[in-house]
């Protein structure tokens, strides 16, 4: 029986919903692909037609959330905002969308977004990284700082961002306010670091 | 190079305290120290004030240096110096303590001029300078504290702060019901950071407990920590605002803003916006002396009303806390630093009031009752005379019959 594109999409969505429920209630490490298949009412093998691993499922959940966050970021940008405010909003919009996944994100972030993993992570995680850095690069260029960002500056930024993300997944302060302070001060530091660098002459 | 404690002790006048020569000798010593190009921190500050307070400070310095350090042996002295220096370095790492930390930084370089009392006094005068918050940070923070973005919670919210607060900043806004409000917002996490830093500071100072000065130092330190924690609790401040509002009468001519509890939390305080000039704007408008006197009287009336009707001491009256309204009313807008007297403390307050009109002997008895001075310590006649003179000077405006002129050169 041929599966329609709509049916495929629906199954994919069902897997994501089931995975999110199981990750939230049992934890990421404690959930197996078999559990997810069962919850999605599909055969164990079928799941691998859609996702190569549970890390891949988590990566898709994150990518979807951050896609929505990007749209919200563009809507909320303020005319006349300084660079560190725009950078902050970009990350904060993402954190807001990721909040419902926060409970199980710690091992996921370690597995998918560690700075050492560039290019070796799965497709969705790599896409998240690339799109995030594209937006950051665009913001720096719009504000007249570093056009384009050098590979080292990109790596430094990604290290900072993934560090804040990791911190956030384990942040037990009320409403994760410590993450807000950390993000604010990290970005200020990074922007002033880039501003202080001598401009390269043509 | 800064003198060591031993050098300082050797240079201090020995018996001259009895002959009255001590003050001149101590001032000469300070002059030598402060003629160096780098300011000498605490001592420099004492020297440049040049008033009765400074002379008392010098007397205490002489008394303290001789009494405390001279009793300690060399090893203990070095230990004390190490601990105090470590405490000062720790303070320097508290990045939100910006302004006064520069002063303390200079002091650290010139240790051992940091005497424990000065150290604690400097702590008391520290003010916080939280980093400025841009609107994106404000939005995320208010989203969590108030349950929605400011654009959704309020009818209008100014993304730019119009005033700084000691731990954050203040924004204008308008409620959906139409009222103009001021929203005071604390920098995220700063309250807990301060508490943690004070715990560390206490741990570093704890080894000093072996000195006989420790109990005094500790109680002052506890008091300062309590004050700082109070400043971080906007719910407590909201409660104070409500209580002080209820104490004031129509004819006091003082206005305290209303609190909107449905838009307030421990870290966000939404209150009525009061339209008035700040202290510097008021002075810049070159107001007539009569108007200045009226406002001066209202400032004092506010303090007195809070003290005698509410048993609260308005502990940090500085220009930023007042607004000068066009209709000549005084706005009182900051209650982050209010001290409430317990029963015993209030009784002592009343005693102080009574002896302000009493004999010198009665004043000395009251000092012994209310402070940690022992009778033995106050046997030194010069110290006693100084303490009494200081008390009388402090009380003189209040026991004076009729209006008192704070500008009177004789008082200054």
Coordinates of C-alpha atoms in Angstrom, one line a residue:
Chain A
X1 CA 0.0 0.0 0.0
X2 CA 1.5 3.4 -1.0
X3 CA 1.7 5.9 1.8
X4 CA 0.7 9.4 0.8
X5 CA 2.8 12.4 1.6
X6 CA 0.2 13.6 4.0
X7 CA 0.1 10.3 5.8
X8 CA 3.9 10.4 6.1
X9 CA 3.9 13.8 7.5
X10 CA 1.2 12.8 10.0
X11 CA 3.2 9.8 11.1
X12 CA 6.3 12.0 11.5
X13 CA 4.4 14.4 13.6
X14 CA 3.0 11.6 15.8
X15 CA 6.5 10.4 16.4
X16 CA 7.6 13.8 17.5
X17 CA 4.6 14.3 19.8
X18 CA 5.2 10.8 21.3
X19 CA 8.9 11.4 21.8
X20 CA 8.3 14.7 23.5
X21 CA 5.8 13.2 25.9
X22 CA 8.2 10.3 26.7
X23 CA 11.3 12.5 27.0
X24 CA 9.4 14.8 29.3
X25 CA 8.0 12.1 31.6
X26 CA 10.8 9.6 31.6
X27 CA 13.9 11.5 30.6
X28 CA 15.9 11.5 27.4
X29 CA 18.4 8.7 28.4
X30 CA 15.6 6.5 29.8
X31 CA 13.5 6.6 26.6
X32 CA 14.3 4.1 23.9
X33 CA 13.2 4.1 20.2
X34 CA 11.1 1.1 20.9
X35 CA 9.2 3.1 23.5
X36 CA 8.6 5.9 21.0
X37 CA 7.5 3.5 18.3
X38 CA 5.0 1.9 20.6
X39 CA 3.6 5.2 21.8
X40 CA 3.3 6.3 18.1
X41 CA 1.5 3.1 17.2
X42 CA 4.0 2.1 14.5
X43 CA 6.3 -0.9 14.0
X44 CA 9.7 -0.6 15.7
X45 CA 11.5 -0.7 12.3
X46 CA 9.2 1.9 10.7
X47 CA 10.5 4.6 13.0
X48 CA 13.9 4.4 11.3
X49 CA 12.3 5.3 8.0
X50 CA 11.7 8.7 9.6
X51 CA 14.5 9.3 12.0
X52 CA 17.9 7.6 12.3
X53 CA 18.1 7.8 16.1
X54 CA 16.4 9.3 19.1
X55 CA 19.0 12.1 19.0
X56 CA 17.8 12.9 15.5
X57 CA 14.2 13.1 16.9
X58 CA 15.4 15.5 19.6
X59 CA 17.3 17.5 17.0
X60 CA 14.1 17.9 14.9
X61 CA 12.1 19.0 18.0
X62 CA 14.7 21.6 18.7
X63 CA 15.0 22.7 15.0
X64 CA 11.2 23.2 14.8
X65 CA 11.1 25.2 18.0
X66 CA 13.9 27.4 16.9
X67 CA 12.3 28.0 13.5
X68 CA 9.2 29.4 15.2
X69 CA 11.5 31.4 17.5
X70 CA 13.3 33.0 14.6
X71 CA 10.0 34.3 13.2
X72 CA 9.1 35.8 16.6
X73 CA 12.5 37.3 16.9
X74 CA 12.1 39.2 13.6
X75 CA 8.7 40.4 14.7
X76 CA 9.8 41.7 18.0
X77 CA 13.0 43.5 16.9
X78 CA 13.0 47.1 18.0
X79 CA 14.0 50.0 15.8
X80 CA 17.2 51.5 17.1
X81 CA 18.2 48.6 19.3
X82 CA 21.9 48.1 20.0
X83 CA 23.7 45.0 18.8
X84 CA 23.8 43.3 22.2
X85 CA 20.1 43.8 22.6
X86 CA 19.4 42.2 19.2
X87 CA 21.7 39.3 19.9
X88 CA 20.0 38.8 23.3
X89 CA 16.6 38.8 21.8
X90 CA 17.6 36.3 19.2
X91 CA 18.8 33.8 21.9
X92 CA 16.0 34.6 24.3
X93 CA 13.3 34.0 21.7
X94 CA 14.8 30.6 21.2
X95 CA 15.0 29.8 24.9
X96 CA 11.3 30.7 25.2
X97 CA 10.3 28.3 22.5
X98 CA 12.6 25.6 23.9
X99 CA 11.3 26.0 27.4
X100 CA 8.7 23.2 27.2
X101 CA 11.6 20.8 26.3
X102 CA 14.0 22.1 28.9
X103 CA 13.6 19.3 31.3
X104 CA 15.2 16.7 29.0
X105 CA 17.5 18.9 27.0
X106 CA 20.6 18.6 29.0
X107 CA 21.9 15.3 27.4
X108 CA 20.6 16.4 24.1
X109 CA 22.5 19.7 24.1
X110 CA 25.7 17.8 25.0
X111 CA 25.2 15.3 22.3
X112 CA 24.2 17.7 19.5
X113 CA 25.5 21.2 20.2
X114 CA 28.9 20.8 21.7
X115 CA 31.4 23.1 20.0
X116 CA 33.7 20.2 19.1
X117 CA 30.9 18.6 17.1
X118 CA 30.7 21.1 14.2
X119 CA 29.9 19.3 11.0
X120 CA 29.8 15.9 12.7
X121 CA 26.4 16.3 14.3
X122 CA 23.2 15.2 12.6
X123 CA 21.6 17.1 9.8
X124 CA 19.0 18.9 11.8
X125 CA 21.5 19.9 14.5
X126 CA 23.9 21.2 11.9
X127 CA 21.1 23.1 10.2
X128 CA 20.2 24.7 13.6
X129 CA 23.8 25.8 14.0
X130 CA 24.2 27.1 10.5
X131 CA 20.9 29.1 10.6
X132 CA 21.7 30.5 14.1
X133 CA 25.2 31.7 12.9
X134 CA 23.7 33.1 9.7
X135 CA 21.4 35.3 11.8
X136 CA 24.2 36.3 14.2
X137 CA 26.4 37.2 11.3
X138 CA 23.7 39.3 9.7
X139 CA 23.1 41.2 12.9
X140 CA 26.8 41.9 13.3
X141 CA 26.9 43.2 9.7
X142 CA 23.8 45.3 10.1
X143 CA 25.4 47.0 13.1
X144 CA 28.6 47.6 11.3
X145 CA 30.7 45.3 13.4
X146 CA 32.7 42.5 11.7
X147 CA 31.4 41.8 8.2
X148 CA 31.6 38.8 7.8
X149 CA 32.4 37.2 11.2
X150 CA 35.7 35.4 11.0
X151 CA 35.7 31.6 11.5
X152 CA 37.4 32.1 14.9
X153 CA 34.9 34.6 16.0
X154 CA 32.1 32.3 14.9
X155 CA 33.6 29.5 16.9
X156 CA 34.0 31.7 19.9
X157 CA 30.4 32.8 19.6
X158 CA 29.1 29.3 19.2
X159 CA 31.1 28.2 22.3
X160 CA 29.5 31.0 24.2
X161 CA 26.0 30.2 23.0
X162 CA 26.2 26.5 23.6
X163 CA 27.7 27.2 27.0
X164 CA 24.7 29.4 27.9
X165 CA 22.4 26.8 26.5
X166 CA 24.0 24.1 28.6
X167 CA 23.8 26.3 31.7
X168 CA 20.2 27.0 31.0
X169 CA 19.2 23.3 30.9
X170 CA 20.5 22.9 34.4
X171 CA 19.5 26.4 35.8
X172 CA 17.5 26.0 39.0
X173 CA 17.1 29.7 39.7
X174 CA 13.6 31.1 39.7
X175 CA 12.4 31.4 36.1
X176 CA 16.0 30.7 35.1
X177 CA 16.9 34.3 35.9
X178 CA 20.6 33.4 36.3
X179 CA 20.6 32.5 32.6
X180 CA 19.2 35.9 31.7
X181 CA 22.0 37.6 33.6
X182 CA 24.7 35.2 32.2
X183 CA 23.4 35.7 28.6
X184 CA 23.3 39.5 29.1
X185 CA 26.8 39.8 30.4
X186 CA 28.3 37.2 28.0
X187 CA 27.0 39.0 25.0
X188 CA 28.2 42.4 26.2
X189 CA 31.6 40.9 26.8
X190 CA 31.6 39.3 23.3
X191 CA 30.4 42.5 21.5
X192 CA 33.0 44.7 23.3
X193 CA 35.7 42.1 22.5
X194 CA 34.8 42.4 18.8
X195 CA 34.5 46.1 18.9
X196 CA 38.0 46.4 20.5
X197 CA 39.6 44.4 17.7
X198 CA 41.5 46.6 15.3
X199 CA 39.6 46.8 12.0
X200 CA 41.3 45.1 9.1
X201 CA 42.3 47.5 6.3
X202 CA 41.5 46.6 2.7
Chain B
X1 CA 55.0 52.5 50.5
X2 CA 52.2 52.2 53.1
X3 CA 53.2 52.1 56.7
X4 CA 52.9 48.7 58.4
X5 CA 50.8 48.5 61.6
X6 CA 54.0 48.4 63.6
X7 CA 55.3 51.6 62.1
X8 CA 51.9 53.2 62.7
X9 CA 51.9 52.1 66.3
X10 CA 55.4 53.4 66.8
X11 CA 54.5 56.8 65.3
X12 CA 51.4 57.3 67.5
X13 CA 51.6 59.6 70.4
X14 CA 52.0 57.6 73.6
X15 CA 51.1 59.6 76.6
X16 CA 50.1 62.8 74.8
X17 CA 46.5 61.8 74.7
X18 CA 46.3 62.8 78.4
X19 CA 47.8 66.3 77.7
X20 CA 45.4 67.1 74.8
X21 CA 48.4 67.1 72.5
X22 CA 47.1 63.9 70.9
X23 CA 44.9 65.6 68.4
X24 CA 47.7 67.7 67.0
X25 CA 50.1 64.8 66.9
X26 CA 47.6 62.5 65.2
X27 CA 46.8 65.2 62.6
X28 CA 50.4 65.7 61.9
X29 CA 50.8 62.0 61.4
X30 CA 47.9 62.0 59.0
X31 CA 49.3 65.0 57.2
X32 CA 52.5 63.1 56.5
X33 CA 50.5 60.1 55.3
X34 CA 48.2 62.1 53.1
X35 CA 51.0 64.1 51.4
X36 CA 51.7 61.0 49.4
X37 CA 50.5 61.2 45.8
X38 CA 48.1 58.2 46.1
X39 CA 45.1 58.9 48.3
X40 CA 45.3 57.0 51.5
X41 CA 41.7 55.8 51.4
X42 CA 40.1 55.9 54.8
X43 CA 42.6 58.2 56.5
X44 CA 42.5 60.7 53.6
X45 CA 38.8 60.8 53.9
X46 CA 39.0 61.5 57.6
X47 CA 41.6 64.2 57.1
X48 CA 39.7 66.1 54.4
X49 CA 36.4 66.3 56.4
X50 CA 38.0 68.5 59.0
X51 CA 34.9 68.7 61.2
X52 CA 34.2 67.4 64.7
X53 CA 33.3 64.0 63.2
X54 CA 36.8 63.8 61.7
X55 CA 38.4 64.7 65.1
X56 CA 36.4 62.0 66.7
X57 CA 37.3 59.6 64.0
X58 CA 41.0 60.3 64.6
X59 CA 40.6 59.8 68.3
X60 CA 39.0 56.5 67.7
X61 CA 41.7 55.6 65.2
X62 CA 44.4 56.3 67.8
X63 CA 42.4 54.5 70.5
X64 CA 41.7 51.5 68.3
X65 CA 45.2 51.1 66.8
X66 CA 46.7 51.3 70.3
X67 CA 44.1 49.1 71.9
X68 CA 43.6 46.3 69.4
X69 CA 46.7 45.7 67.4
X70 CA 49.1 46.6 70.2
X71 CA 47.7 43.7 72.3
X72 CA 48.2 41.3 69.5
X73 CA 51.6 39.7 69.0
X74 CA 53.3 40.0 65.6
X75 CA 51.9 36.7 64.3
X76 CA 48.3 37.6 65.3
X77 CA 48.7 41.0 63.8
X78 CA 49.9 39.6 60.5
X79 CA 46.9 37.2 60.5
X80 CA 44.5 40.0 61.1
X81 CA 46.0 42.0 58.3
X82 CA 45.8 39.0 55.9
X83 CA 42.1 38.4 56.7
X84 CA 41.1 42.0 56.3
X85 CA 43.0 42.3 53.1
X86 CA 41.3 39.1 51.8
X87 CA 37.9 40.5 52.7
X88 CA 38.7 43.7 50.8
X89 CA 39.8 41.7 47.7
X90 CA 36.6 39.8 47.9
X91 CA 34.6 43.0 47.9
X92 CA 36.5 44.1 44.8
X93 CA 35.2 41.0 43.0
X94 CA 31.6 42.0 43.7
X95 CA 31.2 43.7 40.4
X96 CA 27.8 45.3 41.1
X97 CA 29.4 47.4 43.9
X98 CA 30.8 49.8 41.5
X99 CA 31.1 53.3 42.8
X100 CA 32.4 52.8 46.3
X101 CA 34.5 49.8 45.3
X102 CA 36.9 52.2 43.7
X103 CA 37.4 53.8 47.1
X104 CA 37.8 50.5 48.8
X105 CA 40.2 49.4 46.0
X106 CA 42.5 52.3 46.9
X107 CA 42.2 51.4 50.6
X108 CA 43.2 47.8 49.8
X109 CA 46.4 49.1 48.2
X110 CA 47.1 51.1 51.4
X111 CA 46.3 48.5 54.0
X112 CA 46.8 48.6 57.0
X113 CA 44.9 51.9 57.0
X114 CA 41.8 49.8 56.7
X115 CA 40.7 49.5 60.3
X116 CA 37.8 47.1 61.1
X117 CA 35.4 49.9 61.9
X118 CA 36.2 51.9 58.8
X119 CA 35.9 48.7 56.8
X120 CA 32.4 48.2 58.1
X121 CA 31.5 51.8 57.7
X122 CA 32.6 51.7 54.1
X123 CA 30.4 48.6 53.6
X124 CA 27.5 50.6 55.0
X125 CA 28.1 53.4 52.5
X126 CA 28.4 51.1 49.5
X127 CA 25.7 51.5 47.0
X128 CA 24.9 49.1 44.3
X129 CA 25.2 49.8 40.6
X130 CA 23.4 47.1 38.7
X131 CA 24.3 46.9 35.0
X132 CA 21.8 48.7 32.8
X133 CA 19.1 46.5 31.2
X134 CA 18.0 46.8 27.6
X135 CA 14.4 46.3 26.7
X136 CA 14.8 42.7 25.4
X137 CA 16.1 41.7 28.8
X138 CA 13.3 43.6 30.6
X139 CA 10.8 41.9 28.3
X140 CA 12.0 38.4 29.1
X141 CA 12.2 39.2 32.8
X142 CA 8.8 40.8 33.0
X143 CA 7.3 37.9 31.0
X144 CA 8.3 35.6 33.8
X145 CA 7.6 37.9 36.7
X146 CA 4.3 39.3 35.6
X147 CA 3.0 36.5 33.3
X148 CA 3.2 38.4 30.0
X149 CA 5.3 40.7 27.8
X150 CA 5.1 44.3 29.0
X151 CA 3.4 45.3 25.7
X152 CA 0.6 42.9 26.7
X153 CA 0.4 43.5 30.4
X154 CA 0.4 47.3 30.2
X155 CA -1.5 49.6 27.9
X156 CA 1.8 51.3 27.3
X157 CA 5.4 50.7 28.5
X158 CA 8.3 52.9 27.9
X159 CA 11.2 50.7 26.7
X160 CA 13.7 53.3 27.9
X161 CA 14.3 53.6 31.7
X162 CA 13.8 57.1 33.1
X163 CA 15.6 56.5 36.4
X164 CA 18.2 54.2 37.9
X165 CA 17.4 52.3 41.1
X166 CA 20.1 50.8 43.3
X167 CA 19.6 47.3 42.0
X168 CA 18.0 48.0 38.7
X169 CA 16.0 50.7 36.9
X170 CA 12.6 52.3 36.6
X171 CA 10.3 52.5 33.6
X172 CA 7.2 54.5 33.0
X173 CA 4.1 52.7 31.9
X174 CA 0.3 53.1 31.8
X175 CA -2.1 50.5 33.1
X176 CA -5.0 49.3 31.0
X177 CA -7.2 51.0 33.5
X178 CA -5.5 54.3 32.7
X179 CA -3.3 55.0 35.7
X180 CA 0.3 56.3 35.1
X181 CA 2.8 54.1 36.9
X182 CA 6.5 53.7 37.5
X183 CA 7.8 50.1 37.3
X184 CA 10.9 49.4 39.3
X185 CA 12.7 46.3 38.0
X186 CA 15.6 44.5 39.7
X187 CA 18.5 43.1 37.7
X188 CA 17.9 39.3 37.4
X189 CA 19.6 37.2 40.0
X190 CA 21.3 40.1 41.8
X191 CA 19.5 39.5 45.1
X192 CA 20.8 36.0 45.3
X193 CA 24.3 37.0 44.2
X194 CA 24.5 39.5 47.0
X195 CA 23.4 37.0 49.6
X196 CA 26.0 34.5 48.4
X197 CA 28.7 37.1 48.3
X198 CA 28.0 38.2 51.8
X199 CA 28.2 34.6 53.0
X200 CA 31.6 34.4 51.5
X201 CA 32.6 37.7 53.0
X202 CA 31.5 36.5 56.4
X203 CA 33.5 33.4 56.1
X204 CA 36.6 35.3 55.3
X205 CA 36.0 37.7 58.2
X206 CA 35.1 34.9 60.6
X207 CA 38.8 34.3 61.7
X208 CA 38.8 37.8 63.1
X209 CA 36.4 36.7 65.8
X210 CA 39.4 36.0 68.0
X211 CA 39.8 39.7 68.6
X212 CA 37.8 41.4 71.3
X213 CA 36.4 43.8 68.6
X214 CA 34.7 40.9 66.9
X215 CA 31.3 41.1 68.5
X216 CA 31.0 44.7 67.6
X217 CA 32.2 44.1 64.1
X218 CA 29.9 41.2 63.7
X219 CA 26.8 43.0 64.8
X220 CA 27.5 45.9 62.5
X221 CA 28.2 43.4 59.7
X222 CA 24.9 41.6 60.3
X223 CA 23.1 44.9 60.3
X224 CA 24.6 45.8 56.9
X225 CA 23.8 42.4 55.5
X226 CA 20.2 42.8 56.7
X227 CA 20.0 46.2 55.0
X228 CA 21.2 44.9 51.7
X229 CA 18.8 41.9 51.8
X230 CA 16.0 44.3 52.5
X231 CA 17.0 46.4 49.5
X232 CA 16.6 43.3 47.3
X233 CA 13.1 42.5 48.5
X234 CA 10.5 44.7 46.7
X235 CA 7.6 43.0 48.4
X236 CA 9.0 44.3 51.7
X237 CA 9.4 47.7 50.2
X238 CA 5.8 47.6 48.9
X239 CA 4.6 46.8 52.4
X240 CA 6.6 49.8 53.8
X241 CA 5.1 52.1 51.2
X242 CA 1.6 51.0 52.2
X243 CA 2.3 51.5 55.9
X244 CA 4.0 54.9 55.5
X245 CA 1.1 56.1 53.3
X246 CA -1.3 55.2 56.1
X247 CA 0.8 57.2 58.7
X248 CA 0.9 60.4 56.8
X249 CA -1.8 63.1 57.2
X250 CA -3.2 65.4 54.5
X251 CA -1.6 68.5 56.1
X252 CA 1.8 66.9 56.2
X253 CA 2.2 67.9 52.5
X254 CA 4.0 64.7 51.8
X255 CA 3.0 62.2 49.2
X256 CA 4.0 58.5 49.0
X257 CA 3.1 56.5 45.9
X258 CA 0.4 53.9 45.9
X259 CA 1.5 50.3 45.1
X260 CA -0.3 48.2 42.5
X261 CA 0.2 44.7 44.0
X262 CA -1.3 42.9 40.9
X263 CA 1.7 44.1 38.9
X264 CA 4.3 43.7 41.7
X265 CA 6.5 40.8 42.8
X266 CA 9.6 40.4 44.9
X267 CA 11.7 41.8 42.1
X268 CA 9.2 44.1 40.3
X269 CA 7.5 47.1 42.0
X270 CA 4.8 48.9 40.2
X271 CA 3.7 52.1 41.9
X272 CA 1.9 55.3 41.2
X273 CA 3.9 57.7 39.0
X274 CA 4.5 61.0 40.8
X275 CA 5.3 63.9 38.6
X276 CA 7.9 66.1 40.2
X277 CA 11.4 67.4 39.9
X278 CA 14.3 65.6 41.4
X279 CA 16.6 67.3 43.9
X280 CA 19.1 68.7 41.3
X281 CA 16.4 69.9 38.9
X282 CA 14.7 71.6 41.8
X283 CA 17.8 73.4 42.9
X284 CA 18.6 74.3 39.2
X285 CA 15.3 76.2 39.0
X286 CA 16.7 78.6 41.6
X287 CA 13.8 78.4 44.1
X288 CA 13.3 81.1 46.7
X289 CA 14.6 80.5 50.2
X290 CA 11.1 80.3 51.6
X291 CA 10.3 77.3 49.3
X292 CA 13.6 75.6 50.2
X293 CA 12.7 76.0 53.8
X294 CA 9.3 74.5 53.3
X295 CA 10.7 71.5 51.6
X296 CA 13.4 71.1 54.2
X297 CA 10.7 71.2 56.9
X298 CA 8.8 68.5 55.0
X299 CA 11.8 66.3 54.7
X300 CA 12.2 66.4 58.5
X301 CA 8.5 66.0 59.1
X302 CA 8.6 62.8 57.0
X303 CA 11.5 61.4 59.1
X304 CA 9.8 62.4 62.3
X305 CA 6.4 61.0 61.3
X306 CA 7.9 57.7 60.4
X307 CA 9.9 57.6 63.5
X308 CA 7.4 58.6 66.2
X309 CA 4.2 57.2 64.5
X310 CA 5.7 54.2 62.9
X311 CA 8.9 53.4 64.9
X312 CA 10.8 53.4 61.6
X313 CA 14.1 55.0 60.9
X314 CA 14.4 56.4 57.4
X315 CA 18.0 55.2 57.2
X316 CA 19.2 56.4 53.8
X317 CA 17.9 59.9 53.2
X318 CA 19.7 60.9 50.0
X319 CA 18.7 63.3 47.2
X320 CA 17.5 60.4 44.9
X321 CA 14.6 59.5 47.3
X322 CA 12.8 62.8 47.0
X323 CA 10.6 64.6 44.5
X324 CA 9.7 68.2 44.6
X325 CA 6.2 68.8 43.2
X326 CA 4.9 71.9 41.7
X327 CA 2.2 72.3 44.3
X328 CA 4.9 72.4 47.0
X329 CA 4.2 68.8 48.2
X330 CA 7.2 66.6 48.8
X331 CA 7.3 63.1 47.2
X332 CA 8.9 60.3 49.1
X333 CA 9.7 57.5 46.7
X334 CA 12.2 55.1 47.9
X335 CA 11.9 52.8 51.0
X336 CA 14.6 50.3 50.3
X337 CA 16.5 51.3 53.4
X338 CA 14.2 51.6 56.4
X339 CA 15.1 50.3 59.8
X340 CA 12.4 49.2 62.2
X341 CA 13.0 49.4 65.9
X342 CA 12.2 46.4 68.1
X343 CA 10.9 47.0 71.6
X344 CA 14.3 47.2 73.3
X345 CA 15.7 49.5 70.6
X346 CA 12.7 51.8 70.8
X347 CA 13.1 52.1 74.6
X348 CA 16.7 53.1 74.1
X349 CA 15.5 55.7 71.5
X350 CA 13.2 57.2 74.1
X351 CA 16.1 57.2 76.6
X352 CA 18.3 59.1 74.1
X353 CA 15.5 61.6 73.7
X354 CA 15.2 62.1 77.4
X355 CA 19.0 62.6 78.1
X356 CA 19.4 65.0 75.2
X357 CA 18.2 67.6 77.8
X358 CA 20.1 66.0 80.7
X359 CA 23.4 66.3 82.4
X360 CA 26.7 65.0 81.0
X361 CA 26.7 62.2 83.6
X362 CA 23.3 61.1 82.3
X363 CA 24.5 61.1 78.7
X364 CA 27.5 58.9 79.7
X365 CA 25.2 56.5 81.5
X366 CA 22.9 56.3 78.4
X367 CA 26.0 55.7 76.2
X368 CA 27.0 52.8 78.4
X369 CA 23.5 51.4 78.3
X370 CA 23.1 51.5 74.6
X371 CA 26.6 50.8 73.2
X372 CA 29.3 48.2 73.7
X373 CA 31.6 50.7 75.5
X374 CA 32.6 49.5 78.9
X375 CA 33.0 51.8 81.9
X376 CA 36.7 51.0 81.8
X377 CA 37.0 52.2 78.2
X378 CA 35.2 55.5 79.0
X379 CA 37.4 56.2 82.0
X380 CA 39.7 58.1 79.6
X381 CA 38.4 61.7 80.1
X382 CA 39.1 62.8 76.6
X383 CA 37.2 60.0 75.1
X384 CA 34.2 60.7 77.4
X385 CA 34.2 64.4 76.6
X386 CA 34.4 63.6 72.9
X387 CA 31.5 61.2 73.1
X388 CA 29.3 63.7 75.0
X389 CA 30.3 66.5 72.7
X390 CA 29.4 64.4 69.7
X391 CA 26.0 63.5 71.1
X392 CA 25.2 67.1 72.0
X393 CA 26.1 68.2 68.5
X394 CA 23.9 65.6 67.0
X395 CA 21.0 66.5 69.2
X396 CA 21.4 70.3 69.0
X397 CA 18.9 70.8 66.1
X398 CA 16.2 68.9 68.0
X399 CA 16.6 70.5 71.5
X400 CA 16.9 74.0 70.0
X401 CA 13.9 76.1 70.9
X402 CA 12.2 77.3 67.7
X403 CA 13.4 76.8 64.1
X404 CA 16.9 75.6 63.7
X405 CA 19.3 76.9 61.0
X406 CA 21.3 74.0 59.6
X407 CA 23.3 76.5 57.6
X408 CA 24.5 78.2 60.8
X409 CA 28.4 78.2 60.6
X410 CA 28.6 77.6 64.4
X411 CA 26.8 74.3 63.9
X412 CA 28.9 73.3 60.9

